[in-house]
């Protein structure tokens, strides 16, 4: 598979920057962000760091589980064999498998995301929540541990069920674009489909620091999981306007990458036994 190139990333940045800037102009003046909004340089650095460094780490981690898995199922490691899946699931039509992979992957993603809002993993995920001026570019601000753990957790069950990963190969760019779009500084919510597919309004509520919306809207793609498990938040009239976290995440990229490893041991140990479940409204502030 072709990896990212500097040119490709520069062109993608220029296109997305222009498109989202233009779309933002349809918002009222007070809801637009300045061109060089807070964290612009940090997120610009992530624009290179995430595809070149984080994704490389994630690929190694995924290989770390896919290779032993291949030896167990096929008796050898053959990338092509893994991509074709095995058993009854692999014989389903490709589009059915694609739906299956997306649903299973998103379900696992929902629970993993909730786990990242828990006490143990929060500091890795707080990096993603540290954007105070939230827009499309904030999507790439993800800690490598956050990315690798999410991807490994999402891939393993899909492989174990026998689905052919090749079924979703074509949609990967669409999913990447979706992840960028849901952070955009827009109020879009897909109208009648607002509860079906994640939208900017849906995910921006997830990023708000407003009390009533904290630890809501965890789904990456299907709000169904939030509806089923009681974390759906989409008030009719209001729009989220304040973003960020109380956790003192540094503002630069290197500081953010190191941040979760510099544990404030005493502060954490003195906390009560808050579990992994993020129902406590103030979990963000405990980590
Ligand atoms: Zn989150
Ligand atoms: Zn986000």
Coordinates of C-alpha atoms and ligand atoms in Angstrom, one line a residue:
X1 CA 0.0 0.0 0.0
X2 CA 1.2 3.5 -0.8
X3 CA 2.1 5.6 2.2
X4 CA 1.4 9.3 2.6
X5 CA 3.8 11.7 0.9
X6 CA 4.7 15.3 1.8
X7 CA 3.2 16.5 -1.4
X8 CA 0.0 14.6 -1.0
X9 CA -0.4 15.9 2.6
X10 CA 0.4 19.5 1.5
X11 CA -2.2 19.3 -1.3
X12 CA -4.8 17.7 0.9
X13 CA -4.2 20.5 3.5
X14 CA -4.6 23.2 1.0
X15 CA -7.8 21.8 -0.4
X16 CA -9.4 21.1 3.0
X17 CA -8.2 24.5 4.4
X18 CA -9.9 26.3 1.5
X19 CA -13.1 24.2 1.5
X20 CA -13.7 24.5 5.2
X21 CA -12.8 28.1 5.3
X22 CA -15.3 28.8 2.5
X23 CA -18.0 26.8 4.4
X24 CA -17.3 28.7 7.6
X25 CA -18.2 31.9 5.8
X26 CA -21.8 30.8 5.8
X27 CA -21.8 31.0 9.6
X28 CA -22.6 34.2 11.4
X29 CA -19.4 36.3 12.0
X30 CA -19.3 35.6 15.7
X31 CA -19.2 31.8 15.2
X32 CA -16.3 31.8 12.7
X33 CA -12.7 31.2 13.9
X34 CA -9.7 33.3 13.0
X35 CA -7.5 31.8 10.3
X36 CA -4.7 31.2 12.7
X37 CA -7.0 30.0 15.5
X38 CA -5.5 28.8 18.8
X39 CA -3.5 25.6 18.3
X40 CA -3.1 26.1 14.6
X41 CA 0.6 25.5 14.6
X42 CA 0.3 22.5 16.9
X43 CA -2.4 20.9 14.7
X44 CA -0.4 21.8 11.6
X45 CA 2.5 19.8 13.1
X46 CA 0.1 16.9 13.8
X47 CA -1.0 17.0 10.2
X48 CA 2.5 15.6 9.4
X49 CA 3.1 13.8 12.7
X50 CA -0.1 11.7 12.6
X51 CA 0.3 10.2 9.1
X52 CA 4.1 9.7 9.3
X53 CA 4.7 8.8 13.0
X54 CA 1.4 7.8 14.7
X55 CA 0.1 5.7 11.8
X56 CA 3.5 3.9 11.5
X57 CA 3.3 3.0 15.2
X58 CA -0.3 1.9 14.8
X59 CA 0.6 -0.3 11.8
X60 CA 3.3 -2.0 13.8
X61 CA 0.8 -2.6 16.7
X62 CA -1.8 -4.0 14.3
X63 CA 0.8 -6.3 12.7
X64 CA 1.7 -7.3 16.2
X65 CA -1.7 -8.9 16.6
X66 CA -2.5 -9.8 13.0
X67 CA 0.7 -11.9 12.6
X68 CA 0.1 -14.2 15.6
X69 CA -3.6 -14.3 14.6
X70 CA -2.6 -15.4 11.0
X71 CA -0.4 -18.2 12.4
X72 CA -3.3 -19.5 14.5
X73 CA -5.9 -19.4 11.8
X74 CA -3.9 -20.1 8.6
X75 CA -0.7 -21.6 10.0
X76 CA 1.4 -19.0 8.3
X77 CA 1.5 -15.2 7.7
X78 CA 0.2 -14.2 4.3
X79 CA -1.2 -10.6 4.0
X80 CA -3.4 -11.5 1.1
X81 CA -4.9 -14.4 3.0
X82 CA -5.8 -12.2 6.0
X83 CA -7.4 -9.6 3.6
X84 CA -9.7 -12.3 2.3
X85 CA -11.1 -13.4 5.7
X86 CA -12.2 -16.9 6.5
X87 CA -15.2 -19.0 7.4
X88 CA -18.9 -18.2 6.8
X89 CA -18.5 -14.4 7.2
X90 CA -16.0 -14.2 4.4
X91 CA -18.5 -15.8 2.0
X92 CA -21.1 -13.1 2.5
X93 CA -21.4 -10.5 -0.3
X94 CA -18.7 -7.9 0.1
X95 CA -21.1 -5.0 0.8
X96 CA -22.7 -7.1 3.6
X97 CA -19.3 -7.6 5.0
X98 CA -18.5 -3.9 4.7
X99 CA -21.6 -3.1 6.7
X100 CA -20.7 -5.8 9.3
X101 CA -17.1 -4.5 9.6
X102 CA -18.3 -0.9 10.1
X103 CA -20.9 -1.9 12.6
X104 CA -18.6 -4.2 14.7
X105 CA -15.7 -1.7 14.4
X106 CA -17.9 1.2 15.5
X107 CA -19.4 -0.7 18.4
X108 CA -16.0 -1.6 19.7
X109 CA -14.9 2.0 19.0
X110 CA -17.8 3.3 21.1
X111 CA -16.8 1.2 24.2
X112 CA -13.1 1.9 23.7
X113 CA -13.8 5.6 23.5
X114 CA -15.7 5.4 26.7
X115 CA -12.8 3.6 28.3
X116 CA -10.5 6.4 27.1
X117 CA -12.8 8.8 29.1
X118 CA -12.1 6.7 32.2
X119 CA -9.5 7.4 34.8
X120 CA -6.7 5.1 33.5
X121 CA -6.7 6.2 29.9
X122 CA -8.0 9.7 30.0
X123 CA -4.6 11.5 29.9
X124 CA -3.9 9.9 26.5
X125 CA -7.3 11.0 25.2
X126 CA -7.2 14.4 26.9
X127 CA -4.8 15.4 24.2
X128 CA -7.6 15.1 21.6
X129 CA -9.9 17.1 23.8
X130 CA -7.4 19.9 24.4
X131 CA -8.5 21.9 21.3
X132 CA -10.3 25.1 22.5
X133 CA -10.7 26.4 19.0
X134 CA -12.2 23.3 17.4
X135 CA -12.3 22.8 13.7
X136 CA -11.6 20.2 10.9
X137 CA -7.8 20.4 11.6
X138 CA -8.4 19.3 15.3
X139 CA -9.2 15.8 14.0
X140 CA -5.5 15.0 13.6
X141 CA -4.7 15.9 17.2
X142 CA -4.6 12.3 18.5
X143 CA -2.1 10.7 20.9
X144 CA -0.2 7.7 19.3
X145 CA -1.3 5.4 22.1
X146 CA -4.9 6.5 21.7
X147 CA -4.7 5.8 17.9
X148 CA -2.9 2.4 18.2
X149 CA -5.1 1.0 21.0
X150 CA -8.3 2.1 19.3
X151 CA -7.2 0.5 16.0
X152 CA -5.9 -2.7 17.4
X153 CA -9.1 -3.1 19.5
X154 CA -11.3 -2.4 16.4
X155 CA -9.3 -4.7 14.1
X156 CA -9.0 -7.8 16.2
X157 CA -12.7 -8.7 16.5
X158 CA -13.3 -8.0 12.8
X159 CA -10.5 -10.5 11.9
X160 CA -11.6 -13.0 14.5
X161 CA -15.2 -13.0 13.0
X162 CA -13.7 -13.9 9.6
X163 CA -14.7 -10.7 7.8
X164 CA -12.5 -9.9 4.8
X165 CA -10.9 -6.5 5.5
X166 CA -10.6 -6.0 1.8
X167 CA -14.4 -5.2 1.9
X168 CA -13.7 -1.8 3.5
X169 CA -10.4 -1.0 1.7
X170 CA -12.2 1.3 -0.7
X171 CA -14.1 3.2 2.1
X172 CA -11.1 4.0 4.3
X173 CA -10.5 7.5 2.6
X174 CA -14.2 8.2 3.1
X175 CA -13.9 7.3 6.8
X176 CA -10.9 9.5 7.2
X177 CA -12.7 12.4 5.6
X178 CA -15.7 11.8 7.9
X179 CA -13.4 12.0 10.9
X180 CA -12.2 15.3 9.7
X181 CA -15.6 16.6 8.8
X182 CA -17.2 15.9 12.2
X183 CA -14.8 18.3 13.8
X184 CA -15.5 21.1 11.4
X185 CA -16.7 24.4 12.6
X186 CA -20.1 23.9 11.2
X187 CA -23.6 23.2 12.6
X188 CA -24.5 20.4 10.1
X189 CA -26.5 17.5 11.5
X190 CA -27.9 15.7 8.4
X191 CA -31.5 16.7 9.1
X192 CA -33.7 13.6 9.4
X193 CA -30.6 11.4 9.5
X194 CA -29.1 13.2 12.5
X195 CA -29.6 10.1 14.7
X196 CA -28.2 7.8 12.0
X197 CA -24.8 9.1 11.1
X198 CA -22.4 11.2 13.1
X199 CA -22.3 14.8 12.1
X200 CA -20.3 17.9 13.1
X201 CA -23.0 19.0 15.5
X202 CA -23.0 15.5 17.1
X203 CA -19.3 15.2 17.6
X204 CA -18.8 18.9 18.5
X205 CA -21.1 18.2 21.5
X206 CA -18.7 15.5 22.5
X207 CA -15.9 18.1 22.6
X208 CA -17.7 20.7 24.5
X209 CA -16.7 21.6 28.0
X210 CA -20.2 22.4 29.0
X211 CA -21.4 20.4 32.0
X212 CA -24.6 19.0 30.6
X213 CA -22.9 17.5 27.5
X214 CA -19.9 16.0 29.2
X215 CA -19.2 12.3 28.4
X216 CA -21.8 12.2 25.7
X217 CA -21.8 11.2 22.0
X218 CA -18.9 8.7 21.9
X219 CA -19.8 7.0 18.6
X220 CA -17.5 7.5 15.7
X221 CA -20.0 6.8 13.0
X222 CA -23.3 5.5 14.4
X223 CA -25.1 7.5 17.1
X224 CA -27.2 4.3 17.6
X225 CA -24.7 3.2 20.2
X226 CA -25.1 6.4 22.2
X227 CA -28.9 6.1 21.9
X228 CA -28.8 2.4 23.1
X229 CA -26.4 3.0 26.0
X230 CA -27.8 6.4 27.2
X231 CA -25.1 8.8 26.2
X232 CA -26.8 10.5 23.2
X233 CA -27.0 14.3 23.5
X234 CA -28.5 16.4 20.7
X235 CA -30.6 19.3 22.1
X236 CA -32.8 20.9 19.4
X237 CA -32.0 24.5 19.7
X238 CA -28.6 24.9 21.3
X239 CA -25.3 24.5 19.7
X240 CA -22.0 23.8 21.5
X241 CA -19.8 26.8 21.8
X242 CA -17.1 26.1 24.4
X243 CA -14.5 23.5 23.8
X244 CA -11.6 21.9 25.6
X245 CA -10.9 20.2 28.9
X246 CA -9.9 21.2 32.4
X247 CA -7.0 18.7 32.3
X248 CA -3.8 20.8 32.0
X249 CA -2.6 19.4 28.6
X250 CA 0.5 21.3 27.2
X251 CA -0.1 23.3 24.1
X252 CA 2.8 22.0 21.9
X253 CA 3.0 18.7 20.1
X254 CA 6.0 17.2 21.9
X255 CA 4.6 18.3 25.3
X256 CA 1.3 16.6 24.4
X257 CA 3.0 13.4 23.3
X258 CA 4.9 13.2 26.6
X259 CA 2.1 14.5 28.8
X260 CA 0.3 11.1 29.6
X261 CA 3.6 9.5 30.7
X262 CA 4.3 12.2 33.2
X263 CA 1.7 10.9 35.6
X264 CA 0.8 13.0 38.6
X265 CA 0.9 9.9 40.8
X266 CA 0.0 11.4 44.1
X267 CA -3.0 13.3 42.6
X268 CA -4.3 10.2 40.8
X269 CA -3.9 7.8 43.8
X270 CA -5.8 10.1 46.1
X271 CA -8.8 9.8 43.8
X272 CA -11.8 7.7 44.9
X273 CA -12.5 4.4 43.0
X274 CA -14.1 6.0 40.0
X275 CA -14.4 3.1 37.5
X276 CA -13.8 2.9 33.8
X277 CA -17.4 4.0 33.1
X278 CA -17.6 7.7 32.4
X279 CA -20.9 8.4 34.0
X280 CA -19.4 10.6 36.6
X281 CA -19.8 14.1 35.1
X282 CA -16.5 15.3 36.4
X283 CA -14.3 12.5 35.2
X284 CA -12.4 14.8 32.9
X285 CA -11.3 16.8 35.9
X286 CA -10.1 13.9 37.9
X287 CA -7.5 12.5 35.6
Ligands
LIG1 ZN1 -13.5 11.7 23.6
LIG2 ZN1 -12.9 14.5 18.2

